[in-house]
Short mmCIF file of C-alpha atoms in Angstrom, two decimals:
data_model
loop_
_atom_site.label_atom_id
_atom_site.label_comp_id
_atom_site.label_asym_id
_atom_site.label_seq_id
_atom_site.Cartn_x
_atom_site.Cartn_y
_atom_site.Cartn_z
CA UNK A 9 -20.03 -13.38 -22.19
CA UNK A 10 -16.87 -11.45 -22.95
CA UNK A 11 -13.35 -12.93 -23.04
CA UNK A 12 -10.04 -11.10 -22.84
CA UNK A 13 -7.37 -12.08 -25.31
CA UNK A 14 -4.02 -12.96 -23.79
CA UNK A 15 -1.23 -10.48 -24.32
CA UNK A 16 1.22 -13.27 -25.07
CA UNK A 17 1.32 -14.98 -28.49
CA UNK A 18 -0.79 -18.12 -28.93
CA UNK A 19 1.15 -21.37 -29.19
CA UNK A 20 1.18 -22.82 -32.70
CA UNK A 21 1.12 -26.41 -31.49
CA UNK A 22 -1.91 -26.20 -29.23
CA UNK A 23 -5.04 -27.88 -30.47
CA UNK A 24 -8.55 -26.53 -30.25
CA UNK A 25 -9.41 -28.71 -27.23
CA UNK A 26 -6.66 -27.07 -25.16
CA UNK A 27 -7.83 -23.61 -26.14
CA UNK A 28 -11.42 -24.48 -25.18
CA UNK A 29 -10.14 -25.82 -21.84
CA UNK A 30 -8.61 -22.41 -21.11
CA UNK A 31 -11.85 -20.60 -21.92
CA UNK A 32 -13.87 -22.89 -19.66
CA UNK A 33 -11.44 -22.12 -16.81
CA UNK A 34 -12.30 -18.41 -16.94
CA UNK A 35 -13.89 -18.51 -13.49
CA UNK A 36 -16.57 -15.97 -12.64
CA UNK A 37 -17.04 -16.55 -8.92
CA UNK A 38 -14.62 -16.97 -6.03
CA UNK A 39 -16.14 -20.35 -5.09
CA UNK A 40 -14.77 -21.79 -8.33
CA UNK A 41 -11.17 -20.78 -7.62
CA UNK A 42 -8.80 -22.65 -5.32
CA UNK A 43 -6.67 -19.55 -4.70
CA UNK A 44 -9.76 -17.62 -3.58
CA UNK A 45 -10.96 -20.43 -1.31
CA UNK A 46 -7.57 -20.50 0.44
CA UNK A 47 -7.89 -16.75 1.01
CA UNK A 48 -11.40 -17.04 2.44
CA UNK A 49 -10.37 -19.87 4.78
CA UNK A 50 -7.75 -17.69 6.46
CA UNK A 51 -9.05 -16.52 9.86
CA UNK A 52 -10.64 -13.10 9.55
CA UNK A 53 -11.18 -13.28 5.78
CA UNK A 54 -14.59 -14.93 5.83
CA UNK A 55 -17.34 -12.72 4.40
CA UNK A 56 -19.08 -10.87 7.24
CA UNK A 57 -22.39 -9.12 7.54
CA UNK A 58 -24.24 -11.85 5.64
CA UNK A 59 -27.29 -13.75 6.80
CA UNK A 60 -27.95 -15.97 8.63
CA UNK A 61 -24.46 -16.25 10.16
CA UNK A 62 -22.38 -13.12 10.83
CA UNK A 63 -19.50 -14.92 12.55
CA UNK A 64 -17.69 -18.01 11.33
CA UNK A 65 -18.00 -20.56 14.18
CA UNK A 66 -14.96 -22.49 12.95
CA UNK A 67 -12.56 -19.60 13.50
CA UNK A 68 -14.22 -17.73 16.40
CA UNK A 69 -13.82 -20.34 19.15
CA UNK A 70 -12.68 -18.04 21.98
CA UNK A 71 -15.64 -16.17 23.53
CA UNK A 72 -15.64 -12.50 22.61
CA UNK A 73 -12.78 -12.78 20.10
CA UNK A 74 -13.24 -12.00 16.42
CA UNK A 75 -10.39 -12.20 13.88
CA UNK A 76 -9.83 -8.83 12.19
CA UNK A 77 -8.15 -10.25 9.07
CA UNK A 78 -4.52 -9.69 8.10
CA UNK A 79 -3.08 -7.00 5.88
CA UNK A 80 -1.96 -7.96 2.40
CA UNK A 81 1.74 -8.21 3.15
CA UNK A 82 1.15 -10.43 6.21
CA UNK A 83 -1.22 -12.76 4.36
CA UNK A 84 1.19 -13.06 1.45
CA UNK A 85 4.12 -13.71 3.78
CA UNK A 86 2.15 -16.49 5.49
CA UNK A 87 1.32 -18.04 2.12
CA UNK A 88 4.98 -17.77 1.07
CA UNK A 89 6.01 -19.60 4.26
CA UNK A 90 3.52 -22.35 3.42
CA UNK A 91 5.45 -22.67 0.16
CA UNK A 92 8.87 -22.90 1.78
CA UNK A 93 9.90 -19.28 2.32
CA UNK A 94 11.77 -18.46 5.51
CA UNK A 95 14.04 -15.65 6.62
CA UNK A 96 16.93 -18.13 6.50
CA UNK A 97 16.46 -18.75 2.77
CA UNK A 98 15.10 -15.31 1.86
CA UNK A 99 17.93 -14.70 -0.62
CA UNK A 100 16.65 -17.59 -2.70
CA UNK A 101 13.34 -15.77 -3.13
CA UNK A 102 12.36 -12.57 -4.93
CA UNK A 103 10.13 -10.54 -2.64
CA UNK A 104 8.37 -8.08 -4.94
CA UNK A 105 5.60 -7.83 -2.39
CA UNK A 106 7.53 -6.13 0.38
CA UNK A 107 6.26 -2.75 1.51
CA UNK A 108 9.75 -1.61 2.44
CA UNK A 109 12.68 -0.16 0.49
CA UNK A 110 16.13 -1.70 0.36
CA UNK A 111 17.96 -0.73 3.52
CA UNK A 112 21.60 -1.01 2.47
CA UNK A 113 23.90 1.66 1.04
CA UNK A 114 22.87 3.34 -2.22
CA UNK A 115 25.01 5.60 -4.43
CA UNK A 116 25.75 9.12 -3.13
CA UNK A 117 23.63 8.71 0.02
CA UNK A 118 24.94 9.41 3.54
CA UNK A 119 26.44 6.31 5.20
CA UNK A 120 24.12 3.90 6.95
CA UNK A 121 24.11 4.08 10.74
CA UNK A 122 25.41 0.75 12.06
CA UNK A 123 25.71 1.49 15.77
CA UNK A 124 23.75 3.71 18.12
CA UNK A 125 24.59 5.05 21.59
CA UNK A 126 22.45 3.80 24.48
CA UNK A 127 22.82 6.25 27.38
CA UNK A 128 21.53 5.08 30.74
CA UNK A 129 18.68 7.60 30.71
CA UNK A 130 17.39 6.09 27.47
CA UNK A 131 16.70 2.82 29.27
CA UNK A 132 13.70 4.50 30.86
CA UNK A 133 10.33 4.83 29.15
CA UNK A 134 10.09 7.74 26.73
CA UNK A 135 7.09 10.08 26.95
CA UNK A 136 4.06 8.81 25.01
CA UNK A 137 4.35 11.86 22.74
CA UNK A 138 8.04 11.16 22.17
CA UNK A 139 11.39 12.69 23.10
CA UNK A 140 11.11 16.48 22.98
CA UNK A 141 14.37 16.96 21.05
CA UNK A 142 13.15 14.62 18.28
CA UNK A 143 9.79 16.35 18.15
CA UNK A 144 11.64 19.65 17.74
CA UNK A 145 13.77 18.16 14.97
CA UNK A 146 10.67 16.98 13.08
CA UNK A 147 9.00 20.38 13.40
CA UNK A 148 12.17 22.16 12.26
CA UNK A 149 12.53 19.87 9.22
CA UNK A 150 8.95 20.48 8.06
CA UNK A 151 9.29 24.23 8.56
CA UNK A 152 12.51 24.15 6.55
CA UNK A 153 11.16 22.03 3.68
CA UNK A 154 7.59 23.32 3.39
CA UNK A 155 6.89 26.41 5.49
CA UNK A 156 9.65 28.93 4.85
CA UNK A 157 8.29 32.47 4.97
CA UNK A 158 4.96 31.43 6.50
CA UNK A 159 3.75 33.12 9.68
CA UNK A 160 2.45 29.91 11.23
CA UNK A 161 5.24 27.47 12.09
CA UNK A 162 5.27 24.00 13.60
CA UNK A 163 6.70 23.51 17.08
CA UNK A 164 7.35 20.35 19.08
CA UNK A 165 3.77 20.69 20.39
CA UNK A 166 2.52 19.82 16.87
CA UNK A 167 4.44 16.53 16.76
CA UNK A 168 3.80 13.14 18.33
CA UNK A 169 6.37 10.36 17.92
CA UNK A 170 4.82 6.91 17.43
CA UNK A 171 6.19 3.34 17.04
CA UNK A 172 5.32 2.95 13.37
CA UNK A 173 2.78 4.22 10.86
CA UNK A 174 0.09 1.73 11.85
CA UNK A 175 0.47 2.85 15.44
CA UNK A 176 -0.01 6.43 14.30
CA UNK A 177 -3.17 5.47 12.41
CA UNK A 178 -4.48 3.54 15.42
CA UNK A 179 -3.84 6.41 17.82
CA UNK A 180 -5.68 8.82 15.52
CA UNK A 181 -8.58 6.40 14.96
CA UNK A 182 -8.92 5.88 18.72
CA UNK A 183 -9.63 9.56 19.34
CA UNK A 184 -12.12 10.09 16.51
CA UNK A 185 -15.80 10.23 17.47
CA UNK A 186 -18.79 8.70 15.67
CA UNK A 187 -18.26 10.00 12.14
CA UNK A 188 -18.48 9.11 8.49
CA UNK A 189 -14.95 8.44 7.24
CA UNK A 190 -14.30 8.35 3.50
CA UNK A 191 -11.58 6.52 1.65
CA UNK A 192 -10.71 5.66 -1.93
CA UNK A 193 -10.24 2.40 -3.77
CA UNK A 194 -7.52 1.28 -4.15
CA UNK A 195 -5.49 2.41 -1.14
CA UNK A 196 -3.24 1.15 1.66
CA UNK A 197 -4.34 -2.25 2.95
CA UNK A 198 -4.17 -1.39 6.69
CA UNK A 199 -7.01 1.13 6.32
CA UNK A 200 -9.43 -1.78 6.01
CA UNK A 201 -8.35 -3.23 9.37
CA UNK A 202 -8.41 0.19 11.05
CA UNK A 203 -11.94 0.86 9.79
CA UNK A 204 -13.01 -2.60 10.96
CA UNK A 205 -11.45 -2.37 14.43
CA UNK A 206 -12.53 1.15 15.36
CA UNK A 207 -16.30 0.90 15.12
CA UNK A 208 -17.00 4.61 15.60
CA UNK A 209 -15.52 5.25 12.16
CA UNK A 210 -18.30 4.55 9.69
CA UNK A 211 -16.56 3.69 6.39
CA UNK A 212 -17.80 5.44 3.25
CA UNK A 213 -16.10 4.41 -0.03
CA UNK A 214 -16.00 7.59 -2.12
CA UNK A 215 -14.67 5.61 -5.08
CA UNK A 216 -17.96 3.83 -5.65
CA UNK A 217 -20.32 5.24 -8.30
CA UNK A 218 -23.68 3.52 -8.19
CA UNK A 219 -24.52 3.99 -11.86
CA UNK A 220 -21.31 2.26 -12.98
CA UNK A 221 -20.58 -1.42 -12.39
CA UNK A 222 -17.45 -2.11 -10.37
CA UNK A 223 -15.62 -3.77 -13.27
CA UNK A 224 -16.34 -0.75 -15.44
CA UNK A 225 -15.39 1.57 -12.62
CA UNK A 226 -11.94 0.00 -12.47
CA UNK A 227 -11.40 1.19 -16.03
CA UNK A 228 -12.89 4.59 -15.22
CA UNK A 229 -10.42 5.12 -12.39
CA UNK A 230 -7.44 4.26 -14.53
CA UNK A 231 -8.30 6.14 -17.70
CA UNK A 232 -10.03 9.29 -16.45
CA UNK A 233 -8.90 10.05 -12.91
CA UNK A 234 -5.49 8.35 -13.02
CA UNK A 235 -6.27 7.09 -9.49
CA UNK A 236 -6.23 10.59 -8.09
CA UNK A 237 -8.71 11.91 -5.56
CA UNK A 238 -11.53 13.71 -7.38
CA UNK A 239 -11.74 16.97 -5.41
CA UNK A 240 -15.11 18.04 -6.83
CA UNK A 241 -16.65 14.63 -6.11
CA UNK A 242 -15.20 14.79 -2.59
CA UNK A 243 -16.81 18.19 -2.04
CA UNK A 244 -20.16 16.78 -3.17
CA UNK A 245 -19.74 13.82 -0.83
CA UNK A 246 -19.03 16.15 2.08
CA UNK A 247 -22.23 18.09 1.36
CA UNK A 248 -24.50 15.13 0.63
CA UNK A 249 -23.13 12.47 2.99
CA UNK A 250 -21.81 14.56 5.86
CA UNK A 251 -18.26 13.27 5.66
CA UNK A 252 -16.31 14.38 8.73
CA UNK A 253 -13.01 12.57 8.04
CA UNK A 254 -11.11 11.75 4.85
CA UNK A 255 -8.22 9.27 4.96
CA UNK A 256 -5.85 8.85 2.04
CA UNK A 257 -2.26 8.03 1.20
CA UNK A 258 -0.42 10.70 -0.77
CA UNK A 259 1.65 9.70 -2.69
CA UNK A 260 -0.69 6.84 -3.31
CA UNK A 261 -0.09 3.22 -2.30
CA UNK A 262 -0.49 1.05 -4.45
CA UNK A 263 -0.92 3.01 -7.69
CA UNK A 264 2.14 5.27 -7.44
CA UNK A 265 0.15 8.43 -8.23
CA UNK A 266 -0.01 11.60 -6.16
CA UNK A 267 -1.89 14.82 -5.52
CA UNK A 268 0.36 17.86 -5.76
CA UNK A 269 0.29 21.59 -6.48
CA UNK A 270 -3.13 23.13 -7.01
CA UNK A 271 -4.99 19.86 -6.37
CA UNK A 272 -3.27 19.33 -3.04
CA UNK A 273 -3.92 22.95 -2.07
CA UNK A 274 -7.63 22.47 -2.81
CA UNK A 275 -7.69 19.30 -0.75
CA UNK A 276 -6.11 21.07 2.24
CA UNK A 277 -8.72 23.82 1.90
CA UNK A 278 -11.40 21.24 2.77
CA UNK A 279 -9.94 21.12 6.28
CA UNK A 280 -11.24 24.65 6.85
CA UNK A 281 -14.80 23.61 6.03
CA UNK A 282 -15.43 21.16 8.85
CA UNK A 283 -13.65 18.07 7.50
CA UNK A 284 -10.54 16.49 8.98
CA UNK A 285 -7.91 15.19 6.57
CA UNK A 286 -5.71 12.25 7.58
CA UNK A 287 -2.91 12.10 5.03
CA UNK A 288 -0.47 9.20 5.00
CA UNK A 289 2.65 10.81 3.47
CA UNK A 290 5.16 7.99 3.92
CA UNK A 291 6.25 8.13 0.26
CA UNK A 292 6.70 11.91 0.13
CA UNK A 293 10.31 11.66 -1.10
CA UNK A 294 9.73 8.96 -3.71
CA UNK A 295 8.93 11.39 -6.52
CA UNK A 296 10.25 10.72 -10.03
CA UNK A 297 10.81 14.04 -11.75
CA UNK A 298 11.15 14.55 -15.49
CA UNK A 299 13.53 17.50 -15.24
CA UNK A 300 16.93 17.56 -13.58
CA UNK A 301 16.22 20.84 -11.77
CA UNK A 302 13.36 19.23 -9.84
CA UNK A 303 15.34 16.35 -8.34
CA UNK A 304 15.38 16.59 -4.56
CA UNK A 305 11.90 18.10 -4.28
CA UNK A 306 9.26 16.29 -2.23
CA UNK A 307 5.54 16.72 -1.63
CA UNK A 308 3.54 17.37 1.55
CA UNK A 309 0.24 18.94 2.54
CA UNK A 310 2.27 20.90 5.12
CA UNK A 311 3.12 23.35 2.33
CA UNK A 312 -0.50 24.47 1.97
CA UNK A 313 -1.62 24.64 5.60
CA UNK A 314 -2.40 28.21 6.67
CA UNK A 315 -2.54 27.82 10.44
CA UNK A 316 -0.88 24.72 11.91
CA UNK A 317 -3.20 24.79 14.93
CA UNK A 318 -6.49 25.55 13.18
CA UNK A 319 -6.35 23.69 9.88
CA UNK A 320 -7.55 20.16 10.66
CA UNK A 321 -4.89 18.31 8.68
CA UNK A 322 -3.17 15.28 10.22
CA UNK A 323 0.09 14.12 8.60
CA UNK A 324 1.56 10.67 9.29
CA UNK A 325 5.15 9.95 8.20
CA UNK A 326 8.42 8.66 9.60
CA UNK A 327 11.77 7.00 9.10
CA UNK A 328 10.26 3.82 7.61
CA UNK A 329 10.26 4.66 3.90
CA UNK A 330 12.06 7.94 3.23
CA UNK A 331 15.03 7.23 5.49
CA UNK A 332 14.85 3.51 4.55
CA UNK A 333 14.77 2.44 8.21
CA UNK A 334 11.65 0.26 8.55
CA UNK A 335 13.12 -1.75 11.42
CA UNK A 336 13.51 1.31 13.64
CA UNK A 337 9.74 1.81 14.06
CA UNK A 338 10.20 5.55 14.63
CA UNK A 339 7.46 7.62 13.00
CA UNK A 340 5.41 10.71 13.74
CA UNK A 341 2.01 12.34 13.54
CA UNK A 342 1.88 16.08 12.86
CA UNK A 343 -1.21 18.22 13.48
CA UNK A 344 -2.84 20.85 15.69
CA UNK A 345 -1.67 21.01 19.32
CA UNK A 346 -5.04 19.78 20.58
CA UNK A 347 -4.69 16.62 18.49
CA UNK A 348 -1.27 15.87 19.97
CA UNK A 349 -2.57 15.94 23.54
CA UNK A 350 -5.32 13.51 22.51
CA UNK A 351 -2.76 11.22 20.87
CA UNK A 352 -0.71 11.21 24.05
CA UNK A 353 -3.74 9.84 25.87
CA UNK A 354 -4.57 7.18 23.27
CA UNK A 355 -0.92 6.15 23.10
CA UNK A 356 -0.86 5.55 26.83
CA UNK A 357 -3.18 2.55 26.45
CA UNK A 358 -2.48 1.50 22.83
CA UNK A 359 1.28 1.22 22.48
CA UNK A 360 3.07 3.05 25.33
CA UNK A 361 5.39 4.99 23.02
CA UNK A 362 8.29 4.53 20.64
CA UNK A 363 11.75 3.07 21.34
CA UNK A 364 13.70 5.55 23.49
CA UNK A 365 17.31 4.96 22.29
CA UNK A 366 16.29 4.96 18.63
CA UNK A 367 14.41 8.22 19.06
CA UNK A 368 17.62 9.82 20.31
CA UNK A 369 19.62 8.26 17.47
CA UNK A 370 17.14 9.63 14.93
CA UNK A 371 17.68 13.29 15.81
CA UNK A 372 20.80 13.89 13.64
CA UNK A 373 19.15 12.07 10.72
CA UNK A 374 16.61 14.91 10.48
CA UNK A 375 19.18 17.63 9.92
CA UNK A 376 17.91 19.51 6.81
CA UNK A 377 21.32 19.47 5.08
CA UNK A 378 21.61 15.70 5.49
CA UNK A 379 18.00 15.21 4.38
CA UNK A 380 18.67 17.14 1.16
CA UNK A 381 21.46 14.70 0.25
CA UNK A 382 19.31 11.68 1.21
CA UNK A 383 16.40 12.80 -0.96
CA UNK A 384 18.51 13.44 -4.02
CA UNK A 385 20.27 10.06 -3.79
CA UNK A 386 17.01 8.21 -3.14
CA UNK A 387 15.17 9.75 -6.09
CA UNK A 388 17.96 9.04 -8.57
CA UNK A 389 18.42 5.45 -7.40
CA UNK A 390 14.75 4.49 -7.27
CA UNK A 391 13.90 6.22 -10.56
CA UNK A 392 16.54 4.06 -12.25
CA UNK A 393 14.99 0.93 -10.70
CA UNK A 394 11.49 2.00 -11.71
CA UNK A 395 12.55 2.56 -15.31
CA UNK A 396 14.31 -0.81 -15.41
CA UNK A 397 11.25 -2.70 -14.14
CA UNK A 398 8.87 -0.86 -16.50
CA UNK A 399 11.12 -1.69 -19.44
CA UNK A 400 11.14 -5.39 -18.60
CA UNK A 401 7.36 -5.43 -18.12
CA UNK A 402 6.88 -3.82 -21.52
CA UNK A 403 9.05 -6.53 -23.07
CA UNK A 404 6.71 -9.10 -21.48
CA UNK A 405 3.67 -7.26 -22.92
CA UNK A 406 2.30 -6.65 -19.42
CA UNK A 407 0.10 -3.62 -18.96
CA UNK A 408 0.91 -0.77 -16.60
CA UNK A 409 -2.09 1.48 -17.25
CA UNK A 410 -0.64 4.45 -15.40
CA UNK A 411 3.14 4.27 -14.74
CA UNK A 412 4.05 5.32 -11.18
CA UNK A 413 5.14 8.91 -10.72
CA UNK A 414 5.81 8.27 -7.02
CA UNK A 415 6.24 5.51 -4.36
CA UNK A 416 8.14 2.31 -5.23
CA UNK A 417 5.13 0.35 -6.46
CA UNK A 418 3.73 -0.65 -9.83
CA UNK A 419 0.01 -1.35 -10.12
CA UNK A 420 0.05 -4.10 -12.71
CA UNK A 421 -3.04 -4.98 -14.76
CA UNK A 422 -3.31 -8.71 -15.57
CA UNK A 423 -6.67 -8.55 -17.33
CA UNK A 424 -5.34 -9.43 -20.79
CA UNK A 425 -3.55 -12.56 -19.61
CA UNK A 426 -5.19 -15.93 -20.31
CA UNK A 427 -7.40 -17.20 -17.48
CA UNK A 428 -6.88 -18.12 -14.71
CA UNK A 429 -3.65 -16.07 -14.64
CA UNK A 430 -5.66 -12.89 -15.21
CA UNK A 431 -6.62 -12.45 -11.54
CA UNK A 432 -4.28 -11.30 -8.81
CA UNK A 433 -4.78 -14.15 -6.32
CA UNK A 434 -4.12 -16.93 -8.82
CA UNK A 435 -1.16 -15.07 -10.34
CA UNK A 436 0.23 -14.66 -6.83
CA UNK A 437 -0.16 -18.37 -6.02
CA UNK A 438 1.51 -19.42 -9.27
CA UNK A 439 4.49 -17.15 -8.57
CA UNK A 440 4.89 -18.67 -5.09
CA UNK A 441 5.75 -21.91 -6.87
CA UNK A 442 8.60 -19.95 -8.53
CA UNK A 443 9.82 -18.46 -5.21
CA UNK A 444 8.50 -14.99 -6.02
CA UNK A 445 6.10 -12.87 -3.95
CA UNK A 446 3.72 -10.18 -5.21
CA UNK A 447 0.62 -8.69 -3.54
CA UNK A 448 -2.82 -9.44 -5.06
CA UNK A 449 -4.79 -6.30 -5.85
CA UNK A 450 -7.82 -7.30 -3.78
CA UNK A 451 -5.95 -6.33 -0.60
CA UNK A 452 -6.13 -2.69 -1.73
CA UNK A 453 -9.89 -2.86 -2.21
CA UNK A 454 -10.79 -1.32 1.14
CA UNK A 455 -13.72 -3.55 2.05
CA UNK A 456 -13.96 -3.76 5.87
CA UNK A 457 -16.75 -6.36 6.02
CA UNK A 458 -15.27 -8.59 3.26
CA UNK A 459 -18.76 -8.84 1.76
CA UNK A 460 -18.10 -8.65 -1.97
CA UNK A 461 -17.54 -11.64 -4.21
CA UNK A 462 -13.83 -11.17 -4.80
CA UNK A 463 -14.31 -11.53 -8.55
CA UNK A 464 -16.41 -8.34 -8.45
CA UNK A 465 -13.65 -6.24 -6.91
CA UNK A 466 -12.30 -3.41 -9.10
CA UNK A 467 -8.85 -4.57 -7.97
CA UNK A 468 -9.33 -8.24 -8.85
CA UNK A 469 -7.24 -8.18 -12.04
CA UNK A 470 -4.29 -6.36 -10.47
CA UNK A 471 -1.19 -7.12 -8.45
CA UNK A 472 1.16 -4.70 -6.75
CA UNK A 473 4.83 -5.11 -7.62
CA UNK A 474 7.39 -3.43 -5.38
CA UNK A 475 10.67 -2.16 -6.80
CA UNK A 476 11.85 -1.54 -3.25
CA UNK A 477 14.32 -4.48 -3.21
CA UNK A 478 17.81 -4.36 -4.75
CA UNK A 479 18.06 -4.64 -8.53
CA UNK A 480 19.31 -8.24 -8.60
CA UNK A 481 16.30 -9.38 -6.57
CA UNK A 482 13.95 -7.47 -8.88
CA UNK A 483 15.43 -9.29 -11.86
CA UNK A 484 14.97 -12.68 -10.17
CA UNK A 485 11.30 -11.92 -9.70
CA UNK A 486 10.85 -10.63 -13.24
CA UNK A 487 12.58 -13.76 -14.55
CA UNK A 488 10.02 -15.84 -12.61
CA UNK A 489 7.13 -13.86 -14.13
CA UNK A 490 8.63 -14.36 -17.57
CA UNK A 491 8.91 -18.09 -16.90
CA UNK A 492 5.24 -18.39 -15.94
CA UNK A 493 4.16 -16.53 -19.08
CA UNK A 494 6.40 -18.66 -21.32
CA UNK A 495 4.94 -21.80 -19.78
CA UNK A 496 1.40 -20.55 -20.44
CA UNK A 497 2.33 -19.75 -24.04
CA UNK A 498 3.95 -23.12 -24.75
CA UNK A 499 1.85 -25.53 -22.69
CA UNK A 500 -1.47 -23.76 -22.18
CA UNK A 501 -2.99 -23.06 -18.77
CA UNK A 502 -4.10 -26.54 -17.72
CA UNK A 503 -1.51 -26.70 -14.94
CA UNK A 504 -2.45 -23.30 -13.48
CA UNK A 505 -5.10 -22.52 -10.88
CA UNK A 506 -4.78 -25.62 -8.69
CA UNK A 507 -2.48 -27.76 -6.52
CA UNK A 508 -1.59 -25.04 -4.02
CA UNK A 509 -0.01 -25.87 -0.67
CA UNK A 510 -2.15 -24.77 2.26
CA UNK A 511 0.68 -25.18 4.77
CA UNK A 512 4.18 -26.58 5.09
CA UNK A 513 2.68 -29.67 6.75
CA UNK A 514 -0.02 -30.29 4.15
CA UNK A 515 -0.09 -31.52 0.62
CA UNK A 516 -1.60 -29.54 -2.20
CA UNK A 517 -4.69 -27.41 -1.98
CA UNK A 518 -8.41 -27.66 -1.49
CA UNK A 519 -10.81 -29.65 -3.63
CA UNK A 520 -13.10 -27.59 -5.86
#
């Protein structure tokens, strides 16, 4: 048996019995952990595909209905509410779990839009593909940023406006046939639900290497590949497994890494060899350059597409992250014309289309000159926040194996902390007691059937911290983390790993 030393100094006044108590509490299976039992008891999170029962009779009481499981942010929000969080007292909490950037004014950025016109015509339904003028604005922006001098240019026929990124993913998934679809671990939590709900997509985890145990593979990802897509391995998987679709976020949620330059060009080339690429590019502006001359540059596969109607590359993006307008729910899917007509059809029964007045209001926000100012301000502001959070984490002796070069997330390794704080779910539950929210790493282990023992996940020892919120909120959350670590150093870990509230109406947690 192997134990990890804590990264915080040992207390001088702790006796040997206390230290042995901590070692004994180094749980090895999810059944031994209260935090993990609470997770499994949430509807849709029960392990599936196991014998003899494949459906949990306690949660599936309505004939024909099966819970799909919630995404990480939703689960964590529900758990926070069980611990007293509400949107009325949100300012008392530090939400380092949110998947959204701060929405208020930031230095040197264009002013925030506080009112929008609502012409009478906009009270009608918008087309399921979106308002034509907005589709034209999206096409023009991408041509301006990524396709200058190229013969093949995007037009409005290459753009579909959708009510949010998840809606875009769902529309695309609904029109894909029976195919093998590959993904990496870790990646965006919603992919797991999409792969579960749309049964014609057969999930193939390209991150798994059979000759390496998952715990070892976690280290392999971090130290060798830096969480980037291995192009050569992907090519082999296409040949040997018949992959027809690859889905990935770029820049990468949650690790903050990205594929750019030659690597991205090689990835796009795969689309000309019978494989469709679905690239979630919502963080394309959140790039943290080392040199002043590079500030304002962003990344997109659109730069390397040869023919916009023949290269099978699907780009999903929108106002949510880059424009810092998550509440607008105005996003887009860009791809070949034939794809857009299919998305119009799937949108007609999935979501009915995006908000009409907000689509009209979005058009001036896509002016290339305005976008250039937005990007520059955003990169400077969020780089400063990233550097501040990394500095404080270093002072706490917390590991960030690969610092983020993009997004507004930090993939934080807890493995060297004393048990049981060294796993993401328990760390998350302990921080809820301090009015702080993070996202446990297991939500980024794309595992549609929820089969694995959670302790065997390569993401088990991680949490995702967001530096999307304003600086003062970030510091409140970091202060809470510091407080938990100080308590562990001074008092040991006896008080951790138990006594969790299951709901606002209940007492403390389950018996184990």
